[in-house]
mmCIF file of C-alpha atoms in Angstrom:
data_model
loop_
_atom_site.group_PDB
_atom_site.id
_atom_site.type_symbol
_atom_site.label_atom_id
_atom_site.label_comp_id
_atom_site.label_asym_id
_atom_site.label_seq_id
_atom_site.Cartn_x
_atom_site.Cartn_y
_atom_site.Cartn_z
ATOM 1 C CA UNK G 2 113.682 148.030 137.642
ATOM 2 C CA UNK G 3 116.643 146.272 138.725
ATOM 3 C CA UNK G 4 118.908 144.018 136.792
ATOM 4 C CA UNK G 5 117.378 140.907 138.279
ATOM 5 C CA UNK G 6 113.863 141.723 137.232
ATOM 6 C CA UNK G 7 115.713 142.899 133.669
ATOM 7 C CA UNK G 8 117.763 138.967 133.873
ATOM 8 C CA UNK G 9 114.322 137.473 134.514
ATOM 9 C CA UNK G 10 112.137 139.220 132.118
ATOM 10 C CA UNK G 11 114.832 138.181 129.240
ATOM 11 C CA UNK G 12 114.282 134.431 130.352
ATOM 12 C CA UNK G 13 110.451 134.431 130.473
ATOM 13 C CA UNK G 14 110.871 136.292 126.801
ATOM 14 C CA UNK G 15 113.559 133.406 125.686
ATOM 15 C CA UNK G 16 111.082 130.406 126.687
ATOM 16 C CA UNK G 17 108.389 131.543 124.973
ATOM 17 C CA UNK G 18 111.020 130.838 121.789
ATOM 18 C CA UNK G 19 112.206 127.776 123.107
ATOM 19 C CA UNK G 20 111.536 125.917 119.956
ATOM 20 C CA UNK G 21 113.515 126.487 116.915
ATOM 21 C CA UNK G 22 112.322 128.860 113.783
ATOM 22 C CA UNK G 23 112.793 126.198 111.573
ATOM 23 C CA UNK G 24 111.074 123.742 113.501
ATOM 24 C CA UNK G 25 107.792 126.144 113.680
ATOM 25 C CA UNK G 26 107.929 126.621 109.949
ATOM 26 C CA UNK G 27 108.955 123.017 108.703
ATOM 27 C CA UNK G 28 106.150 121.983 106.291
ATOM 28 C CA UNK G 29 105.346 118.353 105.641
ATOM 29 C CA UNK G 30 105.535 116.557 102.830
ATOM 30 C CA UNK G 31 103.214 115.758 100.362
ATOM 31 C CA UNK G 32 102.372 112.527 101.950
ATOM 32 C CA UNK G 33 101.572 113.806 105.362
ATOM 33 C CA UNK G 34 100.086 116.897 104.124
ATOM 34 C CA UNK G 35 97.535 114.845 102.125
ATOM 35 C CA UNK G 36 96.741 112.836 105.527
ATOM 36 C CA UNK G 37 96.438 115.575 107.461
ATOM 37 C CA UNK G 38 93.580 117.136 105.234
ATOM 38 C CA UNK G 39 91.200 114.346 105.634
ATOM 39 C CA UNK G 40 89.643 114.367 101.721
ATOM 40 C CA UNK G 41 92.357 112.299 100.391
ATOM 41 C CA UNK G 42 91.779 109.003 102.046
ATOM 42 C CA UNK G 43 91.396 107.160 99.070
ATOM 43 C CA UNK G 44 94.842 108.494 97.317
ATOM 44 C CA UNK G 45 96.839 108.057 100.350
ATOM 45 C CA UNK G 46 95.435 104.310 100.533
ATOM 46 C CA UNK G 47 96.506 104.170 96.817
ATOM 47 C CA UNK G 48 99.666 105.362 97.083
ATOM 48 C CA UNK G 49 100.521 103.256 99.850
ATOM 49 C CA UNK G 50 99.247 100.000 98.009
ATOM 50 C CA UNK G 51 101.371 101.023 95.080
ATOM 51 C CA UNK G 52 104.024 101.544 97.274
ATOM 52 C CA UNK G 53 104.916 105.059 96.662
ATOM 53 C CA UNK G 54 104.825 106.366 100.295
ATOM 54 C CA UNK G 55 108.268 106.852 100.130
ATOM 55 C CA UNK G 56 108.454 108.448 96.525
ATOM 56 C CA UNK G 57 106.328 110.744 97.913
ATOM 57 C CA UNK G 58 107.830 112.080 100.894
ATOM 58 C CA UNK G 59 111.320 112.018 99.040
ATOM 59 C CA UNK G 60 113.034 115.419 98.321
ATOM 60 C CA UNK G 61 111.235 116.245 95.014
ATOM 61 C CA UNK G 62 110.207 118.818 94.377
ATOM 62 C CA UNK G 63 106.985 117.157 92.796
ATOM 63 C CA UNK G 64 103.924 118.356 91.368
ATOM 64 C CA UNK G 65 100.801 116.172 92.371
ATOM 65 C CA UNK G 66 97.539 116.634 91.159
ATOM 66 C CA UNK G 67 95.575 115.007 94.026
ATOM 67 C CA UNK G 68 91.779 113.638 93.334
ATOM 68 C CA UNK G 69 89.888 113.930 96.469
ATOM 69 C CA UNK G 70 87.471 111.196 98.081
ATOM 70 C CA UNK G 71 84.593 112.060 96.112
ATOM 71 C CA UNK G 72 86.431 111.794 92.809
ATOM 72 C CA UNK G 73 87.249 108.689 93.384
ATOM 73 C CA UNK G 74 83.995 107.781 93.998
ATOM 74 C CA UNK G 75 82.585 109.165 91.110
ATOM 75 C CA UNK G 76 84.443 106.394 89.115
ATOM 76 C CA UNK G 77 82.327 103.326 88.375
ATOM 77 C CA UNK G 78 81.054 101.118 91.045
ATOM 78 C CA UNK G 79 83.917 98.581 92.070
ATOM 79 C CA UNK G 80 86.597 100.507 90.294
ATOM 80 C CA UNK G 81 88.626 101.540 93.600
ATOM 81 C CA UNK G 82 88.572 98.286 94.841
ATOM 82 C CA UNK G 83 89.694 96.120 91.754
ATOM 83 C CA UNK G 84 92.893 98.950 91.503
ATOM 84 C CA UNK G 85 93.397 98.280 94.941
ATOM 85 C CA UNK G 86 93.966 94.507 94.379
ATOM 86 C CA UNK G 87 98.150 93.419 94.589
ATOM 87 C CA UNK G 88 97.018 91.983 90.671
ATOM 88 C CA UNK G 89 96.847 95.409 89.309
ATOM 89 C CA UNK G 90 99.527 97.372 90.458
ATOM 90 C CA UNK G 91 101.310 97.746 87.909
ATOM 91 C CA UNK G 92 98.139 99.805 86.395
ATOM 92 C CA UNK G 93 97.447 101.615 89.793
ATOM 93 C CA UNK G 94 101.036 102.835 89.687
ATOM 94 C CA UNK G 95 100.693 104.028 86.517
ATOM 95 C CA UNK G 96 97.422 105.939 87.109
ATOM 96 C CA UNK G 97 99.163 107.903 90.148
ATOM 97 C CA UNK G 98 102.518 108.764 88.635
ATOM 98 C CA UNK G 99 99.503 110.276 85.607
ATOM 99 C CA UNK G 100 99.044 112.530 88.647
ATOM 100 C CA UNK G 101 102.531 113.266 89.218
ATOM 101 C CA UNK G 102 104.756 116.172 87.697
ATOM 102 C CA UNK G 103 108.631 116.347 88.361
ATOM 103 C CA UNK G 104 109.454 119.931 89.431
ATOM 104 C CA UNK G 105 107.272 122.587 91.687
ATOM 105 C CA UNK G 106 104.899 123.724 89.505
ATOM 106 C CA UNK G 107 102.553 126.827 90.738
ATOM 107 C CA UNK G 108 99.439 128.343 89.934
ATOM 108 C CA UNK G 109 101.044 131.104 88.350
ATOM 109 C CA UNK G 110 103.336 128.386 86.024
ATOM 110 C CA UNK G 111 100.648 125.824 85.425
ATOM 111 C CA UNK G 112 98.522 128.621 84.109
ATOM 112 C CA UNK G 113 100.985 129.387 81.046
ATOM 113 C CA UNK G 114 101.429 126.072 79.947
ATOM 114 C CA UNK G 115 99.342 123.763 77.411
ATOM 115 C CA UNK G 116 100.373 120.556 78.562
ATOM 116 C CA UNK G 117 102.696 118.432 81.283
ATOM 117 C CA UNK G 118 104.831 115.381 81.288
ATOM 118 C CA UNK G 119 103.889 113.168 83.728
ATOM 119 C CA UNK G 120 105.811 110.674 86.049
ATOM 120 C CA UNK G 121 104.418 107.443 83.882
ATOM 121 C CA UNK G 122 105.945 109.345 80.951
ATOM 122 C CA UNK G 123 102.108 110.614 79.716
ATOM 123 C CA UNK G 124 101.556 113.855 79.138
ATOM 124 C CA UNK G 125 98.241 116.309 80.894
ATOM 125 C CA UNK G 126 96.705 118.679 78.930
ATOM 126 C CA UNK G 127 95.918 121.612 80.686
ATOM 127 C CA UNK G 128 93.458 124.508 80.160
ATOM 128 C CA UNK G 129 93.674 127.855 81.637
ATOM 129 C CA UNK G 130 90.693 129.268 79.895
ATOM 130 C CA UNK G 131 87.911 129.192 82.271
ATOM 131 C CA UNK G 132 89.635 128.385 85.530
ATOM 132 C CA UNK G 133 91.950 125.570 85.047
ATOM 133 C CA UNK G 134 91.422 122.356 83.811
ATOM 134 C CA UNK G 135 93.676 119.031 83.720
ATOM 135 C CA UNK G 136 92.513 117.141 81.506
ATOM 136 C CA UNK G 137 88.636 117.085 82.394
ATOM 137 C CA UNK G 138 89.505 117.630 85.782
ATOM 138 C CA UNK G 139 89.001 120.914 87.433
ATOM 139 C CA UNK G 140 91.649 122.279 90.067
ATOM 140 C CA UNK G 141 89.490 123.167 92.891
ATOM 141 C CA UNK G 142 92.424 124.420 95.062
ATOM 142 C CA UNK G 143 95.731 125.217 94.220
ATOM 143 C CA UNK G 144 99.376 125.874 95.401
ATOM 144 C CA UNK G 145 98.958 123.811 98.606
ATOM 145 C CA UNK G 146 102.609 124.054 99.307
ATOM 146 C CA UNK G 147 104.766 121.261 100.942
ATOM 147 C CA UNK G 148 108.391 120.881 101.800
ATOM 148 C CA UNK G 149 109.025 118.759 98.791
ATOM 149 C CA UNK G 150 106.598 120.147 96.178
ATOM 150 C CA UNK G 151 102.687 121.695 95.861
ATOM 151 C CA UNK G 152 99.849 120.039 95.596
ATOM 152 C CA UNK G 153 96.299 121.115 93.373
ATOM 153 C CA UNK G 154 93.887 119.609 94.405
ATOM 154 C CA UNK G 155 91.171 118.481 91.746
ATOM 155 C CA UNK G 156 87.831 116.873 91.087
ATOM 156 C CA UNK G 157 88.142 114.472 88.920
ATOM 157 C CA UNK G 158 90.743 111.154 88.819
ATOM 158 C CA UNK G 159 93.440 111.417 86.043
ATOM 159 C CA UNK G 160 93.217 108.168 83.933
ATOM 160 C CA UNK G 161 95.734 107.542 81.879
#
């Protein structure tokens, strides 16, 4: 092989790492991340009528506790919808920061600890005996990691 074929070998093995490292790996943020999976709908239309998109996607590193679609609509009939209304925002605010956790906080962490202070300045209390409970909510998936924080996902909505 001569050094031509050697020079254009080395190119065709640089463009296939044309993009940066970092770019490949960046993660989103919690916000995005939660759009992206398609089973948080209803939280991602919360948070944006509480106006908390951009607490969200700020640097953190938050903990979020993130009801899915169907636990939200295992609340009562009409529920959603009267939270949803600009009159009560104040009270939907303070139902998502009862979701919220300052700090990355793992599987491996939330499993040690009895309780958490939340964002509205409530406290969690979480269970590690049979699989892990907040509250009454069960975490159904945990340690879904984002570039400002994690996310569990549970099945239940946090009320305050």
């Amino acid at each position: 092989m001569n050094l031509s074929h050697v020079f254009v070998a080395g190119l065709a093995l640089l463009s296939t790492f044309s993009a940066p490292v970092s770019a490949c790996d960046k993660k989103a943020d919690i916000v995005d991340t939660a759009v992206a999976a398609d089973d948080f709908n209803t939280l991602v239309a919360a948070v944006q009528a509480a106006g908390l998109v951009e607490a969200l996607k700020g640097d953190g590193p938050l903990t979020v506790f993130a009801p899915t679609d169907a636990a939200f609509a295992a609340l009562p009939e009409g529920t959603v919808e009267s939270l949803l209304k600009p009159e009560n925002k104040d009270k939907l605010i303070s139902i998502l920061k009862y979701h919220v956790v300052a700090g990355k906080v793992m599987a491996s962490d939330v499993v040690k600890l009895k309780n958490a202070k939340t964002l509205n300045g409530s406290k969690v209390k979480i269970d590690a005996h049979d699989g892990v409970k907040i509250n009454n909510a069960n975490v159904v998936k945990a340690d879904i990691v984002t570039s400002n924080g994690v996310i569990h996902v549970i099945d239940a909505v946090l009320l305050p």
